[in-house]
Short mmCIF file of C-alpha atoms (C1' of nucleotides) in Angstrom, two decimals:
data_model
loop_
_atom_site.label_atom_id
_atom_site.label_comp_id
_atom_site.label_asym_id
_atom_site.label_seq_id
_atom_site.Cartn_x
_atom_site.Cartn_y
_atom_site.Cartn_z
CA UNK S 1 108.25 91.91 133.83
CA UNK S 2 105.65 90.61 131.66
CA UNK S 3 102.31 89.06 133.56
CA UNK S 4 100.05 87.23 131.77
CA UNK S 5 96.64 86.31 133.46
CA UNK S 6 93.67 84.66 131.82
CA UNK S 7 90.25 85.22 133.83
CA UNK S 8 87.37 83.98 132.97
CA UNK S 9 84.34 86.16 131.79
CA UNK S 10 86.90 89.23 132.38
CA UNK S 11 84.90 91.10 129.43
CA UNK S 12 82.18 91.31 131.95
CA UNK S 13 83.97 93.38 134.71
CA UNK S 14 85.71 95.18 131.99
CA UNK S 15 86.30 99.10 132.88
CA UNK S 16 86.44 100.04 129.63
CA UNK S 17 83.95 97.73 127.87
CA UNK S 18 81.38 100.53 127.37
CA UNK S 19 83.78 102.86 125.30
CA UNK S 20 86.08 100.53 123.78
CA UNK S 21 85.25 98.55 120.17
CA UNK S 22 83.78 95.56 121.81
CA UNK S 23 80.73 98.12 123.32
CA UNK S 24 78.16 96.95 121.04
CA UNK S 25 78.52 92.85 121.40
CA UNK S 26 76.18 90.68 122.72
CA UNK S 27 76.63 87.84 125.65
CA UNK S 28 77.48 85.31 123.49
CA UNK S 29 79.86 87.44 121.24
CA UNK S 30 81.58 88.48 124.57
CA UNK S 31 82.13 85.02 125.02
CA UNK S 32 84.13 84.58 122.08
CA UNK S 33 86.19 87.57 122.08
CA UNK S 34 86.69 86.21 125.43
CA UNK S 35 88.58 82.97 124.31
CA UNK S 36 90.53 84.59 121.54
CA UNK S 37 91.67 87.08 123.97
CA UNK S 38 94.10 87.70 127.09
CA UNK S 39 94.92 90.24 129.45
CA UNK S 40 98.83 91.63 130.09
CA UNK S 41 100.33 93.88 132.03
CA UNK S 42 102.78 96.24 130.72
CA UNK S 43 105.55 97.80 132.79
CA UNK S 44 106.68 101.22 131.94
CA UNK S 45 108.85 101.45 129.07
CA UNK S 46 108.17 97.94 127.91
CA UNK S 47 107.82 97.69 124.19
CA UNK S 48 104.36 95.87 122.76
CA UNK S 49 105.22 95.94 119.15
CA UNK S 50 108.14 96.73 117.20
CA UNK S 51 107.76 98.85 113.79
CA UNK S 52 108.51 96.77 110.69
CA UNK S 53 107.62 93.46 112.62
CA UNK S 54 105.26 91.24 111.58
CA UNK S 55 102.16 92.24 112.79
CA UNK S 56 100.88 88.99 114.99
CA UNK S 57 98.78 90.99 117.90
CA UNK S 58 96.38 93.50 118.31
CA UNK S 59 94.78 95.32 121.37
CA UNK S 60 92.66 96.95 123.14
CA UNK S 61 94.28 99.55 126.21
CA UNK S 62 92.78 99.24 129.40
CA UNK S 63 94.80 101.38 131.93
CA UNK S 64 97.71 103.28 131.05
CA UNK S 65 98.83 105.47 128.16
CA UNK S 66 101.36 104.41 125.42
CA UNK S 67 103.18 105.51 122.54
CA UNK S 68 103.21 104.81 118.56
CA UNK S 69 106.28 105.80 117.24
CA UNK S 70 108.73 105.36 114.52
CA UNK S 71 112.20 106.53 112.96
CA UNK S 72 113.77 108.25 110.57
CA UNK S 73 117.02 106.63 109.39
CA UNK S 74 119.21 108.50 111.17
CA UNK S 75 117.22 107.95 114.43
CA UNK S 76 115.36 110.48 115.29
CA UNK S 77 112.36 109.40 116.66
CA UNK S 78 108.66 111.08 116.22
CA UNK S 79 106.11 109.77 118.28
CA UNK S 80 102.90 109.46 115.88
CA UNK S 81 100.55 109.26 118.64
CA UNK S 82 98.93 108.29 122.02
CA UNK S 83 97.14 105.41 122.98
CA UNK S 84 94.73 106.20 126.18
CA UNK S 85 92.36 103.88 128.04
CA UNK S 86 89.89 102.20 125.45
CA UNK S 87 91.51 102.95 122.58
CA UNK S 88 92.45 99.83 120.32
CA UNK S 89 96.25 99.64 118.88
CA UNK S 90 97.56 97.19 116.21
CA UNK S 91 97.41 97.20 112.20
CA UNK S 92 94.47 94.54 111.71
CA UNK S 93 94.05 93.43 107.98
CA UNK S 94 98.02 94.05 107.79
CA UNK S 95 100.94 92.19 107.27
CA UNK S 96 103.42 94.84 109.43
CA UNK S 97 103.11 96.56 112.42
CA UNK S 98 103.72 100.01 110.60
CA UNK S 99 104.74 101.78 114.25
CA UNK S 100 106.31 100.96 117.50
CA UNK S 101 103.65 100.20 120.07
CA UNK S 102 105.40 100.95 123.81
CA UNK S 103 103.98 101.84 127.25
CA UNK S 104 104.80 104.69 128.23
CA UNK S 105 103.33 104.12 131.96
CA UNK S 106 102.36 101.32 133.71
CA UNK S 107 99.35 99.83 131.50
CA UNK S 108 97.02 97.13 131.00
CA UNK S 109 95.51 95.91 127.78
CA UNK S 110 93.98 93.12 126.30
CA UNK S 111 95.79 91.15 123.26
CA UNK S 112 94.32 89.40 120.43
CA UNK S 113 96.23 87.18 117.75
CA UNK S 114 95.71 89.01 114.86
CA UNK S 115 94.52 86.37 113.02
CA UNK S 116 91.92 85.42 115.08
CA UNK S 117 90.74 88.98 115.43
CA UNK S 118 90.86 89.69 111.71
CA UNK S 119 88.40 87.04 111.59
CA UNK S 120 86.12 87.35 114.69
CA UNK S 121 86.06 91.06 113.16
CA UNK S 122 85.02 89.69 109.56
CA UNK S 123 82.05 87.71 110.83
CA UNK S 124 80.76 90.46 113.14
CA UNK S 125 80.20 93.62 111.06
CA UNK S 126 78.77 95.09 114.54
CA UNK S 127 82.65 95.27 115.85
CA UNK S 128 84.24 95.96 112.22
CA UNK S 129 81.42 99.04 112.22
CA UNK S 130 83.03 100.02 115.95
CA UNK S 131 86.19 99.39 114.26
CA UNK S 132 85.72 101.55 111.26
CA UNK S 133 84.59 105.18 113.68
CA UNK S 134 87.10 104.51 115.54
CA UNK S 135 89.77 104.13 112.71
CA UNK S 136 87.70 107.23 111.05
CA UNK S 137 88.13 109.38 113.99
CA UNK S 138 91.89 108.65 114.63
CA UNK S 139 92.57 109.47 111.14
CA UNK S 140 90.94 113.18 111.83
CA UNK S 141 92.98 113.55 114.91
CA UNK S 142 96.18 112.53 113.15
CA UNK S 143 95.29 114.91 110.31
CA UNK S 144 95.00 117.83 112.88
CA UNK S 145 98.23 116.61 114.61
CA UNK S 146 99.66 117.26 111.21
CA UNK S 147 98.82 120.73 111.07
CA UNK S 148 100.27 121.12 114.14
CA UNK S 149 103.77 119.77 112.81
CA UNK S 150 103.35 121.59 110.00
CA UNK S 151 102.45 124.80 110.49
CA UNK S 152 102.86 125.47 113.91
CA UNK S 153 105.51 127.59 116.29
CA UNK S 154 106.94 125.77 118.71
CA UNK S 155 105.44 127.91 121.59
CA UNK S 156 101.96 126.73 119.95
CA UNK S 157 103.05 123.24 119.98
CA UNK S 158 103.21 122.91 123.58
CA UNK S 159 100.26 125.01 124.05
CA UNK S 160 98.31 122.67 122.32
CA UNK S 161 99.82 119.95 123.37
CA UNK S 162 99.35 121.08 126.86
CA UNK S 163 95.62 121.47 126.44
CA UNK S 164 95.02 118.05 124.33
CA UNK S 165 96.85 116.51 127.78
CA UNK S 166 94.50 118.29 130.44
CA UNK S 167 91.80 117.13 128.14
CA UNK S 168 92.54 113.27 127.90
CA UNK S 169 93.63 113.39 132.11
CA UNK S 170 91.33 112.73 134.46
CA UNK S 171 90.31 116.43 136.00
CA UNK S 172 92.52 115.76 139.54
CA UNK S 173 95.38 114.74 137.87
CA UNK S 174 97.90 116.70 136.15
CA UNK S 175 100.49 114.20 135.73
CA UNK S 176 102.64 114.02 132.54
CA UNK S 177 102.58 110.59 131.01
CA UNK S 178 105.67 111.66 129.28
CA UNK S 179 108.64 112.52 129.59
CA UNK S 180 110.70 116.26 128.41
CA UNK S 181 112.29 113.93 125.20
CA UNK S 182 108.70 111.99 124.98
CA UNK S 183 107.20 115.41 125.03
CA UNK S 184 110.09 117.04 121.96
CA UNK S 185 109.20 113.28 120.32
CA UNK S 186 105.70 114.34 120.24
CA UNK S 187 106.17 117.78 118.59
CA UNK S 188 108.70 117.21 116.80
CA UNK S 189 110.60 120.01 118.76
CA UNK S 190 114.33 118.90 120.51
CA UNK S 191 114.24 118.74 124.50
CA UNK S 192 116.15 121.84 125.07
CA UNK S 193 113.23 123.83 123.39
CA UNK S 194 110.60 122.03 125.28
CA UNK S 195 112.45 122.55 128.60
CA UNK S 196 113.11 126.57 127.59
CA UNK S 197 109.62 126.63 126.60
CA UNK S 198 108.47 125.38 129.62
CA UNK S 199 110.52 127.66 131.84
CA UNK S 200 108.97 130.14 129.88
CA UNK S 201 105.43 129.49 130.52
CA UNK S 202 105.74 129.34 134.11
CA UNK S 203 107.68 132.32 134.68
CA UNK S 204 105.17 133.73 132.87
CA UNK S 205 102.49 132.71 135.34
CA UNK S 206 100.66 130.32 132.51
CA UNK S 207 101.79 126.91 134.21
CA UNK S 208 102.90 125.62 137.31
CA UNK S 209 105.54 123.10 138.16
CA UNK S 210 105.48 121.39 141.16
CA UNK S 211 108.12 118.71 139.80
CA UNK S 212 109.04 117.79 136.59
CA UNK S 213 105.78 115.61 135.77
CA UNK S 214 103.26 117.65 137.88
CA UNK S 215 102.04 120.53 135.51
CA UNK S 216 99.34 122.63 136.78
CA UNK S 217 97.58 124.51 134.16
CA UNK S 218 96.82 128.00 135.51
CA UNK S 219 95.52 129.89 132.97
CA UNK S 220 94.26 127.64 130.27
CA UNK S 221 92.38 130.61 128.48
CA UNK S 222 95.70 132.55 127.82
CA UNK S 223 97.19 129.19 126.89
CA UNK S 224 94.55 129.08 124.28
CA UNK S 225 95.48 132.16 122.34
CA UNK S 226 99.42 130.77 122.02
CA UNK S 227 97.69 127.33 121.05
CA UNK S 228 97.22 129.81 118.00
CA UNK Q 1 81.55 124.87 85.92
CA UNK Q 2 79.74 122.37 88.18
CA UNK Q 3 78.68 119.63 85.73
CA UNK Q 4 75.83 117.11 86.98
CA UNK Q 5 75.22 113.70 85.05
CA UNK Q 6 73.15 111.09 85.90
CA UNK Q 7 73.28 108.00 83.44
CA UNK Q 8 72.36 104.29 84.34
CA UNK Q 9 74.51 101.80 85.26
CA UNK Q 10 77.48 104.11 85.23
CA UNK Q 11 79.54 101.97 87.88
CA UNK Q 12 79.79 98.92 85.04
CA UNK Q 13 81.11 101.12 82.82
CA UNK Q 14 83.43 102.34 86.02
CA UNK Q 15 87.06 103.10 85.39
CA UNK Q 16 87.92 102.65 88.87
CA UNK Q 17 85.44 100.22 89.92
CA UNK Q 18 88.02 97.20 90.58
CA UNK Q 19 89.72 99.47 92.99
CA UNK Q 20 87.11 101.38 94.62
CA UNK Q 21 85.65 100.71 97.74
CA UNK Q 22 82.55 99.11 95.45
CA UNK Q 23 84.97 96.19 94.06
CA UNK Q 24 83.65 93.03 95.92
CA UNK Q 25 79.66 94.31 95.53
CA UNK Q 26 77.60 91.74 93.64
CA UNK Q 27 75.07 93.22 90.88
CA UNK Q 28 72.14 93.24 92.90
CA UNK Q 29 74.21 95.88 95.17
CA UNK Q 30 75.69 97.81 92.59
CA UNK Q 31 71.88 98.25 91.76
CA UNK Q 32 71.32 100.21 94.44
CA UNK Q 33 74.58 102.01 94.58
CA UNK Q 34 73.84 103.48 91.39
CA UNK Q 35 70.62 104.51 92.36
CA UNK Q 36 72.05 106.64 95.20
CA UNK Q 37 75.36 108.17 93.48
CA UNK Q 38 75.62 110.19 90.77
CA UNK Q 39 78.77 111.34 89.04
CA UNK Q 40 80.03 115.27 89.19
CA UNK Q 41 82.68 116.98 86.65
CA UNK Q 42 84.85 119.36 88.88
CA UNK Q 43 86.99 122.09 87.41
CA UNK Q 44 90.20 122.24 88.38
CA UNK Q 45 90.65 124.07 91.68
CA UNK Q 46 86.79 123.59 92.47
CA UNK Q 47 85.87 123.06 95.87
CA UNK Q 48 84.16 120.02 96.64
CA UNK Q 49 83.76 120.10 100.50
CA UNK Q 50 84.21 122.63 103.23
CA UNK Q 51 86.12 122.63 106.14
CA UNK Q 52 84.06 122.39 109.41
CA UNK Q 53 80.68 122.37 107.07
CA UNK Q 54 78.00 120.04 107.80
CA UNK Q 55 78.86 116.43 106.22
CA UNK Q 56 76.80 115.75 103.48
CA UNK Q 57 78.34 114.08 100.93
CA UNK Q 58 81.43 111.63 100.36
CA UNK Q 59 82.97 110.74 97.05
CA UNK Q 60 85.19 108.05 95.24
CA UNK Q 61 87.45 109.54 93.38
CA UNK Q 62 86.86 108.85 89.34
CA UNK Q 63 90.07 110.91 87.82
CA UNK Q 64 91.80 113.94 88.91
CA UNK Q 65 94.04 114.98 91.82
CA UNK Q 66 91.70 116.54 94.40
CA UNK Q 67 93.81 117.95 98.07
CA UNK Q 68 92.51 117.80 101.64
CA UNK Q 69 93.27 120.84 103.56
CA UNK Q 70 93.03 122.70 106.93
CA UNK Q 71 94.45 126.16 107.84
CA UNK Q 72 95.95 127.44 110.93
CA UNK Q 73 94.14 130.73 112.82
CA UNK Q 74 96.74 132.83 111.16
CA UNK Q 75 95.59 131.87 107.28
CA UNK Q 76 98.84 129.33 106.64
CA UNK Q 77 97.35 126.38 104.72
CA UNK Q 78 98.75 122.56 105.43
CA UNK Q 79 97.38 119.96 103.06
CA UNK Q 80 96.30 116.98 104.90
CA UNK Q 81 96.86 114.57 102.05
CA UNK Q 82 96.35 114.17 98.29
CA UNK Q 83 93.45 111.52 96.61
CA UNK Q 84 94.09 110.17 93.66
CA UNK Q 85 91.45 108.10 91.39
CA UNK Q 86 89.98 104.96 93.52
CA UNK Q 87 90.60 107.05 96.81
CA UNK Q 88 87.63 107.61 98.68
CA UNK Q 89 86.86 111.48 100.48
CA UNK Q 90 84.81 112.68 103.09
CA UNK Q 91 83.59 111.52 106.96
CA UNK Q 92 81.03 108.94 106.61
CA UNK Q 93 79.25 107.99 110.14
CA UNK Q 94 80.34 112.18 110.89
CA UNK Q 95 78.67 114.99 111.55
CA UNK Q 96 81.24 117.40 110.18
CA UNK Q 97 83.83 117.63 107.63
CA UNK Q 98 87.27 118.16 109.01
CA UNK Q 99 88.65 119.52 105.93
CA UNK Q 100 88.14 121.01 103.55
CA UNK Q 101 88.51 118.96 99.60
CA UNK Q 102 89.43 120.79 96.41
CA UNK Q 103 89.87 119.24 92.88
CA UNK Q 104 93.42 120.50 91.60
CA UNK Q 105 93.18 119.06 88.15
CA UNK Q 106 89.98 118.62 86.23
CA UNK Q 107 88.41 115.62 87.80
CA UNK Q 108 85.14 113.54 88.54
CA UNK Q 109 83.92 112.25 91.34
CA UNK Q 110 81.21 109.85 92.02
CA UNK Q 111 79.26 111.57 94.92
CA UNK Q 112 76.79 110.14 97.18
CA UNK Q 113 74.63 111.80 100.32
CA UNK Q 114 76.34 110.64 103.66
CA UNK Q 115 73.32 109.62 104.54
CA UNK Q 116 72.66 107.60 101.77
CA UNK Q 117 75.73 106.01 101.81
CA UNK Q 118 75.97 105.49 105.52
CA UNK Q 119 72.94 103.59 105.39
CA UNK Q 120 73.85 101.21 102.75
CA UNK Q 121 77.17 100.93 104.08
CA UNK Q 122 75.41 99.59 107.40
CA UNK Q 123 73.83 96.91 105.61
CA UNK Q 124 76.56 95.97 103.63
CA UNK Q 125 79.17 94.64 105.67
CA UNK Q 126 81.30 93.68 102.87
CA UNK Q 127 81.25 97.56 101.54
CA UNK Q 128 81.95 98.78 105.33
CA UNK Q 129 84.87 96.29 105.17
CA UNK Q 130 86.57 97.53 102.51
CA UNK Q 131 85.91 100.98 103.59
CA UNK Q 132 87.89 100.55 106.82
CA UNK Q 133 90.77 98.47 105.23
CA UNK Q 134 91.06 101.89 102.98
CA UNK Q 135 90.62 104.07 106.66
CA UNK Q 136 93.38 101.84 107.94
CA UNK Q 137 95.64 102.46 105.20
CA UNK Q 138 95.07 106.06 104.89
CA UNK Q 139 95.90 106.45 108.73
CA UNK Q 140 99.11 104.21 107.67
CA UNK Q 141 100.32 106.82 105.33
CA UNK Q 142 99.00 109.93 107.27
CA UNK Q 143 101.21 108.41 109.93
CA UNK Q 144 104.22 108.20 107.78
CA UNK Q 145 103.58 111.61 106.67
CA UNK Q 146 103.94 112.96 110.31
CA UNK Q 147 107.39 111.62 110.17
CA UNK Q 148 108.24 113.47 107.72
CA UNK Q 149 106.74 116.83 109.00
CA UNK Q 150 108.23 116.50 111.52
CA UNK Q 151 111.25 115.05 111.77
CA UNK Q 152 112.96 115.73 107.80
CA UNK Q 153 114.60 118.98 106.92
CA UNK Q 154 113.17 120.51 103.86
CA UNK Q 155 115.31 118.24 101.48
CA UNK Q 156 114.32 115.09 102.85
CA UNK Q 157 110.91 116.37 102.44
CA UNK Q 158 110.99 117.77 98.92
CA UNK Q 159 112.64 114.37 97.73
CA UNK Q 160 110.35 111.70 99.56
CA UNK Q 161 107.70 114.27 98.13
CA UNK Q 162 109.45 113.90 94.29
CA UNK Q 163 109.82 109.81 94.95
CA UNK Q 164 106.27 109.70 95.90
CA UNK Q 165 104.33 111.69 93.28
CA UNK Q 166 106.38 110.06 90.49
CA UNK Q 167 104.49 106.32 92.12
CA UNK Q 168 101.44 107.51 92.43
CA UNK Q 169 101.97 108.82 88.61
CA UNK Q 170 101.26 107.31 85.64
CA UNK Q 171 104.56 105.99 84.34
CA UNK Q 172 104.92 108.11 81.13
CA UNK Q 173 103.46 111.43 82.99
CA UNK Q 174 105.42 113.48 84.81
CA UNK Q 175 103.46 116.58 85.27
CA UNK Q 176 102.51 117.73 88.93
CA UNK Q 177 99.07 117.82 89.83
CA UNK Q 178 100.47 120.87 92.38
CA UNK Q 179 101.57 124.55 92.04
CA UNK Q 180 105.20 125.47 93.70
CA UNK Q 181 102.99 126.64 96.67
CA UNK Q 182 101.13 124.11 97.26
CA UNK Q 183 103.89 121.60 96.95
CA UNK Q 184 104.73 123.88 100.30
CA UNK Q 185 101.64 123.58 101.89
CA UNK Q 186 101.95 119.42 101.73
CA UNK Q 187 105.38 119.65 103.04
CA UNK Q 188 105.17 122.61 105.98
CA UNK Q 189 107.65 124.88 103.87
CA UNK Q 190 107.50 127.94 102.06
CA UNK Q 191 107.24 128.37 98.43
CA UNK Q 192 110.63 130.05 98.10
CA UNK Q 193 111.79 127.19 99.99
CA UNK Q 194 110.57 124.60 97.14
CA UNK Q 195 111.75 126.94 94.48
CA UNK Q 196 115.18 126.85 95.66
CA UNK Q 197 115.39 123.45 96.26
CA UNK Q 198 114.34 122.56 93.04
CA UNK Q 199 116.67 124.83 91.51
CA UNK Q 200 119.74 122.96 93.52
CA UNK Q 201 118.05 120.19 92.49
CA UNK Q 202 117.82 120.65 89.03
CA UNK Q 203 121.69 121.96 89.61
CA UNK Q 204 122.75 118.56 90.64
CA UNK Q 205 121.20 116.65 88.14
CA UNK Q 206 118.83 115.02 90.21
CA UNK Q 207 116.19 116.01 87.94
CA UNK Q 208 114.90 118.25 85.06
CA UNK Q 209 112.61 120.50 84.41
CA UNK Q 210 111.32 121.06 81.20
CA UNK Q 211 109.00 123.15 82.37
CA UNK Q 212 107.60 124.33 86.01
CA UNK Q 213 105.10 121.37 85.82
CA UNK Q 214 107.02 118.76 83.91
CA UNK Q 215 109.66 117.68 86.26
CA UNK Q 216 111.52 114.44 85.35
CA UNK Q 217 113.33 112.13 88.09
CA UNK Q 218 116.76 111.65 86.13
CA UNK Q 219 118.79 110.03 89.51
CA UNK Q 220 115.78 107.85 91.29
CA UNK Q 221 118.69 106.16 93.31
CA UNK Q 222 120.55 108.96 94.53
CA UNK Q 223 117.04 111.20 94.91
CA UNK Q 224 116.18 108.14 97.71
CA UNK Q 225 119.66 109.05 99.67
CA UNK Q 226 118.34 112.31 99.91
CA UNK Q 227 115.28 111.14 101.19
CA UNK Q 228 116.74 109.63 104.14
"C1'" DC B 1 101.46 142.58 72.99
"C1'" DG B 2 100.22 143.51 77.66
"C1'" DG B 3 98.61 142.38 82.27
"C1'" DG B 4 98.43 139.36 86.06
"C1'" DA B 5 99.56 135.31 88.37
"C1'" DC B 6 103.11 132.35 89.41
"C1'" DT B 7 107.98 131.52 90.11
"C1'" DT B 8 112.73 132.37 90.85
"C1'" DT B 9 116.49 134.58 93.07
"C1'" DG B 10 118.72 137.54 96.53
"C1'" DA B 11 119.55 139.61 101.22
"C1'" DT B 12 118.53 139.43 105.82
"C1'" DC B 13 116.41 137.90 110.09
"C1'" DC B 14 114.61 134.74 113.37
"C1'" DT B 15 113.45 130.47 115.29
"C1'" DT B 16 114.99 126.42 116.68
"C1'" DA B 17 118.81 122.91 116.52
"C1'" DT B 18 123.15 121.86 118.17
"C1'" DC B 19 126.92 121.63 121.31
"C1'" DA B 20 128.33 122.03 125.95
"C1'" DA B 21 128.26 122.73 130.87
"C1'" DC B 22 125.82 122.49 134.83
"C1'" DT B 23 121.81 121.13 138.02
"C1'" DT B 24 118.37 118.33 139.80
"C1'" DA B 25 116.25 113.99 140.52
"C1'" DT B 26 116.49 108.85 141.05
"C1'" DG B 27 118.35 104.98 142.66
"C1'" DT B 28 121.93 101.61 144.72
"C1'" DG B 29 124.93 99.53 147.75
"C1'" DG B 30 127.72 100.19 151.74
"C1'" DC W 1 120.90 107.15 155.77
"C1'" DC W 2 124.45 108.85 153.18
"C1'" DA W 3 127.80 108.91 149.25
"C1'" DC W 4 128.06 108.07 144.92
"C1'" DA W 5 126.57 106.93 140.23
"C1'" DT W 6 123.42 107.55 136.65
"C1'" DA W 7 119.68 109.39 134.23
"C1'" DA W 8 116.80 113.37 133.28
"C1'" DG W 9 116.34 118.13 132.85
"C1'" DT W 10 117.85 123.03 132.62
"C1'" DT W 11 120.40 126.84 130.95
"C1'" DG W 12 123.73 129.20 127.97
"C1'" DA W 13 126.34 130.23 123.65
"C1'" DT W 14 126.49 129.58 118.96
"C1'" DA W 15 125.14 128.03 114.42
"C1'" DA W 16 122.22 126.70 110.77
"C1'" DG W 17 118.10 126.01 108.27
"C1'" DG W 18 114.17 128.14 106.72
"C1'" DA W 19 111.14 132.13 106.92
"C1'" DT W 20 110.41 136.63 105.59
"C1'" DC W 21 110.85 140.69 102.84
"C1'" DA W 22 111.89 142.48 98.41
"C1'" DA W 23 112.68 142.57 93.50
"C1'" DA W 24 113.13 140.66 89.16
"C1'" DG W 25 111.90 137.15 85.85
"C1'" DT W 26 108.55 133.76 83.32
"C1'" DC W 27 104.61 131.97 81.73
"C1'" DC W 28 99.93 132.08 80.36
"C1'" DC W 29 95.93 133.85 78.10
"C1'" DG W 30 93.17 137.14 76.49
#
DNA sequence: CGGGACTTTGATCCTTATCAACTTATGTGG
DNA sequence: CCACATAAGTTGATAAGGATCAAAGTCCCG
């Protein structure tokens, strides 16, 4: 279930190197992020963190898509956001792991002790500056995710959740990462909605479904004007 | 109404200086800091920033209550989050402002060009530090707040909202910084919706009003069960 | 004291949640 | 490869929580 491989000098053939926070580091900083770090593979479903723990690792995704999420006391879940390839997960500078961390498809990434990150980061303002736009720009995309749970219908929820998807996935593909509860988790929106809404938007000739995970947007402009 | 002082060496004199961002910058930084901000009276319900303007200026937050806020197509506000004295606003290292900021009691900020500041923040790691432990934070309680947009009926919402103002409050004061509608715009209700909660509420004996903005929290304990 | 904004309260409607039954996929062992 | 078991998804009927529409009440400030 869980596979853990240390390469060498795997920074080097990294695919996501050039977008992810280590971009900007030079040969020999490589070389130390190197030690501190480790790749694992993730099966789907398999849990990386666990909301309230303490928060010991960090990461940065390289294949894969997961899930932050978290709970309300009686259970319900809302998923707080989406982790693609490249992006970085983990509360550095933090005591607890303020969110569930869990992959939602098969996935790579690349783990860092906290500790030793928290310092690596603190005596290399290059990667804390990487750091900081990408912390910056996740907080505007969780502040327009907010809107969305705030203010929005539920047709527009899937609308724009539907577009935001087609965005992130590579063209070809038009595989779900998630499933019809993963999807409800997202929008805060019960499955039976998303599944009526979905019916819904193929009958009326906006999507297609080939199966259950293989959603073919057809006409993305119309899809817009519901996104509201 | 838009009130402009410049006076030397303000941030020693700085109320929230220990708790700003600025805290851990040594004199000779400060120096320059003060050279590049200048302090701005806003009334209340001035607008300081724009949404989707260009981004030209952040702030740290001297006194006052200012909102961040984004609309939907249709006109419906939701407010993105409230900063409170020591809080820092706007998108440093951006090119736009994502929402739009507007002072809802009398306040003062301490403004500086983005430009400005992004430069000095680049060659003060300790500042840029700082900085993204706030970021990182902020995202932490953005987060939270998506749980409860999304996943708390409207009296979970209006009580975490209650538990949460009175914190963030000075002890004594118990006066909210927020109109009955906009109260509704942080929480994705209507304003009737607020009204008549706080009416049941006040029925209950959770809390009193004394007046429309004086409320006082007379059951903390039981107000948290209703929380979730 | 009067006008306007803000708030409260009431009646009704609509969206979405909930409960329940059924269908379709996925997978396992014989 | 099929029969069965299990999980995931769909569809329907009903209910409930808030929204919306409407009207009256309060507060504030000149």
């Amino acid at each position: 279930m869980t596979d853990v491989t240390q390469e060498a000098h795997f920074c080097q053939a990294c695919v996501v190197r050039s977008r992810a926070i280590c971009a900007d580091l030079d040969q020999d900083e490589i070389q130390v992020l190197n030690s501190i770090g480790r790749r694992r593979n993730l099966a789907a479903g398999e849990q990386l963190l666990w909301e309230g723990d303490e928060a010991i690792i960090v990461a940065n995704v390289v294949r894969g898509v997961l899930k932050l999420s978290t709970q309300t006391s009686d259970g319900k879940e809302q998923i707080l956001g989406l982790v693609y390839p490249s992006d970085f997960v983990g509360r550095p500078f933090g005591q607890i792991t303020p969110y569930g961390v869990q992959a939602l498809t098969e996935a790579e990434v690349c783990i860092f002790q906290r500790t030793d990150f928290d310092r690596f980061a603190r005596e290399h303002p290059r990667l804390e500056h990487k750091l900081l736009e990408r912390t910056l720009k996740e907080l505007d995309r969780t502040r327009r995710w907010m809107l969305l749970l705030g203010r929005m219908t539920a047709e527009q929820k899937l609308a724009s959740f539907l577009l935001e998807t087609a965005e992130r996935a590579e063209p070809s593909s038009l595989t779900m990462p998630l499933s019809r509860q993963q999807i409800a988790d997202v929008l805060g929106l019960t499955i039976e909605t998303v599944s009526r809404l979905f019916s819904k938007m193929k009958m009326e000739g906006l999507i297609d479904l080939q199966s259950r995970r293989q959603v073919a947007i057809l006409r993305p402009a119309e899809l817009a004007v519901r996104a509201g």
